[in-house]
Coordinates of C-alpha atoms in Angstrom, one line a residue:
X1497 CA -23.8 -34.5 10.7
X1498 CA -21.8 -33.1 13.0
X1499 CA -22.2 -29.1 13.8
X1500 CA -19.7 -27.1 15.9
X1501 CA -20.5 -23.3 16.9
X1502 CA -17.7 -21.1 17.5
X1503 CA -17.3 -17.5 19.2
X1504 CA -14.8 -15.2 19.1
X1505 CA -16.2 -13.1 21.8
X1506 CA -15.7 -9.4 22.6
X1507 CA -16.8 -6.6 24.7
X1508 CA -19.2 -5.2 21.8
X1509 CA -18.9 -7.7 19.0
X1510 CA -18.4 -11.4 18.5
X1511 CA -17.3 -13.6 15.5
X1512 CA -19.5 -16.4 15.4
X1513 CA -19.1 -19.6 13.0
X1514 CA -21.5 -22.6 12.4
X1515 CA -19.2 -25.5 10.8
X1516 CA -20.1 -29.0 9.7
X1517 CA -17.2 -31.5 10.8
X1518 CA -17.8 -34.1 8.3
X1519 CA -17.2 -32.2 5.3
X1520 CA -15.0 -29.4 6.9
X1521 CA -17.1 -26.6 5.7
X1522 CA -18.3 -23.3 7.4
X1523 CA -22.1 -23.1 7.1
X1524 CA -22.6 -19.9 8.3
X1525 CA -20.2 -16.7 9.7
X1526 CA -20.8 -13.2 10.9
X1527 CA -19.8 -10.9 13.4
X1528 CA -23.0 -9.8 15.9
X1529 CA -23.4 -7.4 18.6
X1530 CA -22.5 -9.0 22.0
X1531 CA -26.5 -8.7 23.0
X1532 CA -27.4 -10.8 19.8
X1533 CA -25.0 -13.7 20.1
X1534 CA -27.0 -15.9 22.5
X1535 CA -30.2 -15.7 20.6
X1536 CA -28.3 -16.7 17.2
X1537 CA -26.5 -20.0 19.1
X1538 CA -29.8 -20.9 20.3
X1539 CA -31.4 -20.6 16.7
X1540 CA -28.4 -22.7 15.5
X1541 CA -29.1 -25.2 18.0
X1542 CA -32.3 -25.9 17.3
X1543 CA -32.1 -26.1 13.4
X1544 CA -28.2 -28.2 13.4
X1545 CA -28.7 -29.8 16.8
X1546 CA -24.9 -28.6 17.7
X1547 CA -22.4 -30.4 19.3
X1548 CA -20.4 -28.0 20.7
X1549 CA -19.8 -24.6 21.4
X1550 CA -16.2 -23.6 21.4
X1551 CA -15.4 -20.0 23.0
X1552 CA -11.9 -18.4 22.4
X1553 CA -10.1 -17.9 26.2
X1554 CA -10.1 -13.8 25.6
X1555 CA -12.0 -11.0 26.9
X1556 CA -15.2 -12.0 28.4
X1557 CA -14.7 -16.1 27.8
X1558 CA -15.4 -17.0 31.1
X1559 CA -19.0 -15.0 31.1
X1560 CA -19.7 -16.4 27.7
X1561 CA -18.8 -20.0 29.1
X1562 CA -21.1 -19.9 31.7
X1563 CA -24.3 -18.5 30.4
X1564 CA -24.0 -20.5 27.0
X1565 CA -23.1 -23.5 29.2
X1566 CA -26.6 -23.6 30.7
X1567 CA -28.4 -24.4 27.4
X1568 CA -25.6 -25.5 25.7
X1569 CA -24.9 -30.1 25.1
X1570 CA -21.1 -28.8 25.3
X1571 CA -19.0 -25.5 25.8
X1572 CA -14.8 -25.6 25.3
X1573 CA -12.4 -22.3 25.7
X1574 CA -9.9 -22.5 23.1
X1575 CA -6.8 -20.5 22.7
X1576 CA -7.5 -17.3 20.9
X1577 CA -3.8 -15.7 21.2
X1578 CA -2.8 -14.2 17.8
X1579 CA -5.6 -15.3 15.7
X1580 CA -6.8 -11.6 15.2
X1581 CA -3.3 -10.9 13.1
X1582 CA -3.4 -14.5 11.4
X1583 CA -7.0 -14.0 10.4
X1584 CA -6.0 -11.3 8.0
X1585 CA -4.2 -13.9 6.0
X1586 CA -6.7 -16.6 6.5
X1587 CA -9.0 -14.2 4.9
X1588 CA -6.7 -13.3 2.0
X1589 CA -6.5 -17.3 1.5
X1590 CA -10.3 -17.1 1.4
X1591 CA -11.2 -14.4 -0.7
X1592 CA -8.1 -13.7 -3.1
X1593 CA -7.4 -9.8 -4.2
X1594 CA -8.5 -8.7 -7.1
X1595 CA -7.5 -5.8 -9.6
X1596 CA -4.3 -3.4 -8.7
X1597 CA -4.6 -4.4 -4.9
X1598 CA -2.6 -7.7 -6.0
X1599 CA 0.5 -5.3 -6.3
X1600 CA 0.7 -4.9 -2.6
X1601 CA 2.8 -6.7 -0.4
X1602 CA 0.4 -9.3 1.7
X1603 CA 1.1 -7.2 5.1
X1604 CA 0.1 -3.7 3.3
X1605 CA -3.1 -5.4 2.3
X1606 CA -6.0 -4.3 4.9
X1607 CA -9.2 -6.5 4.3
X1608 CA -12.6 -4.2 4.4
X1609 CA -14.6 -5.9 6.8
X1610 CA -14.8 -7.0 10.1
X1611 CA -12.4 -10.3 10.5
X1612 CA -14.3 -11.6 14.0
X1613 CA -15.7 -14.7 11.9
X1614 CA -12.6 -15.1 10.3
X1615 CA -10.7 -15.1 13.7
X1616 CA -13.3 -17.6 15.0
X1617 CA -12.2 -20.0 11.8
X1618 CA -8.8 -19.6 12.8
X1619 CA -9.1 -20.3 16.3
X1620 CA -11.1 -23.7 15.1
X1621 CA -8.5 -24.7 12.5
X1622 CA -5.8 -24.4 15.2
X1623 CA -8.0 -26.6 17.8
X1624 CA -8.4 -29.1 15.5
X1625 CA -5.4 -29.0 13.2
X1626 CA -7.4 -29.4 10.0
X1627 CA -8.4 -26.6 7.4
X1628 CA -12.2 -25.8 6.5
X1629 CA -13.7 -24.7 3.1
X1630 CA -15.9 -21.4 3.1
X1631 CA -17.8 -21.9 -0.1
X1632 CA -19.5 -18.9 -1.6
X1633 CA -19.2 -15.5 -2.1
X1634 CA -17.5 -13.0 0.6
X1635 CA -20.4 -12.9 3.1
X1636 CA -21.5 -9.6 4.4
X1637 CA -19.4 -9.5 7.9
X1638 CA -20.8 -5.7 9.1
X1639 CA -21.5 -5.8 12.8
X1640 CA -25.2 -7.0 13.2
X1641 CA -27.5 -5.6 16.1
X1642 CA -30.1 -8.1 15.5
X1643 CA -31.4 -11.1 13.8
X1644 CA -32.5 -11.7 10.5
X1645 CA -36.2 -13.1 10.8

């Protein structure tokens, strides 16, 4: 199997995504405090043998590229401009609104979670030109400040 990790970097928190390229599925997505990101990526590399880590070219991207590049098999910066806004629409495609909120116009709907992991998905889909599925229920996108053991 082919696995890629994607980082939507930020100062305090980052969106992380692990995908299987062969079946175009998201394996895991989460929002972590910046100081937990490298440990999570290393854990994914041990369990999934990452082929590449893609990093959004925004805030702190050069720092992440050099830091992760010391041990990762391959790293690459990819464009992230406009992905946060597009992540809102993608969120509603993946997890359609229910109840009375369906009556609101799309532009007025605000997802109830941090969208950094979905922004990482949008970056990846733009970069590869393919759509990924994200099976299962809505993940817990609250910012995690430590890794679950």
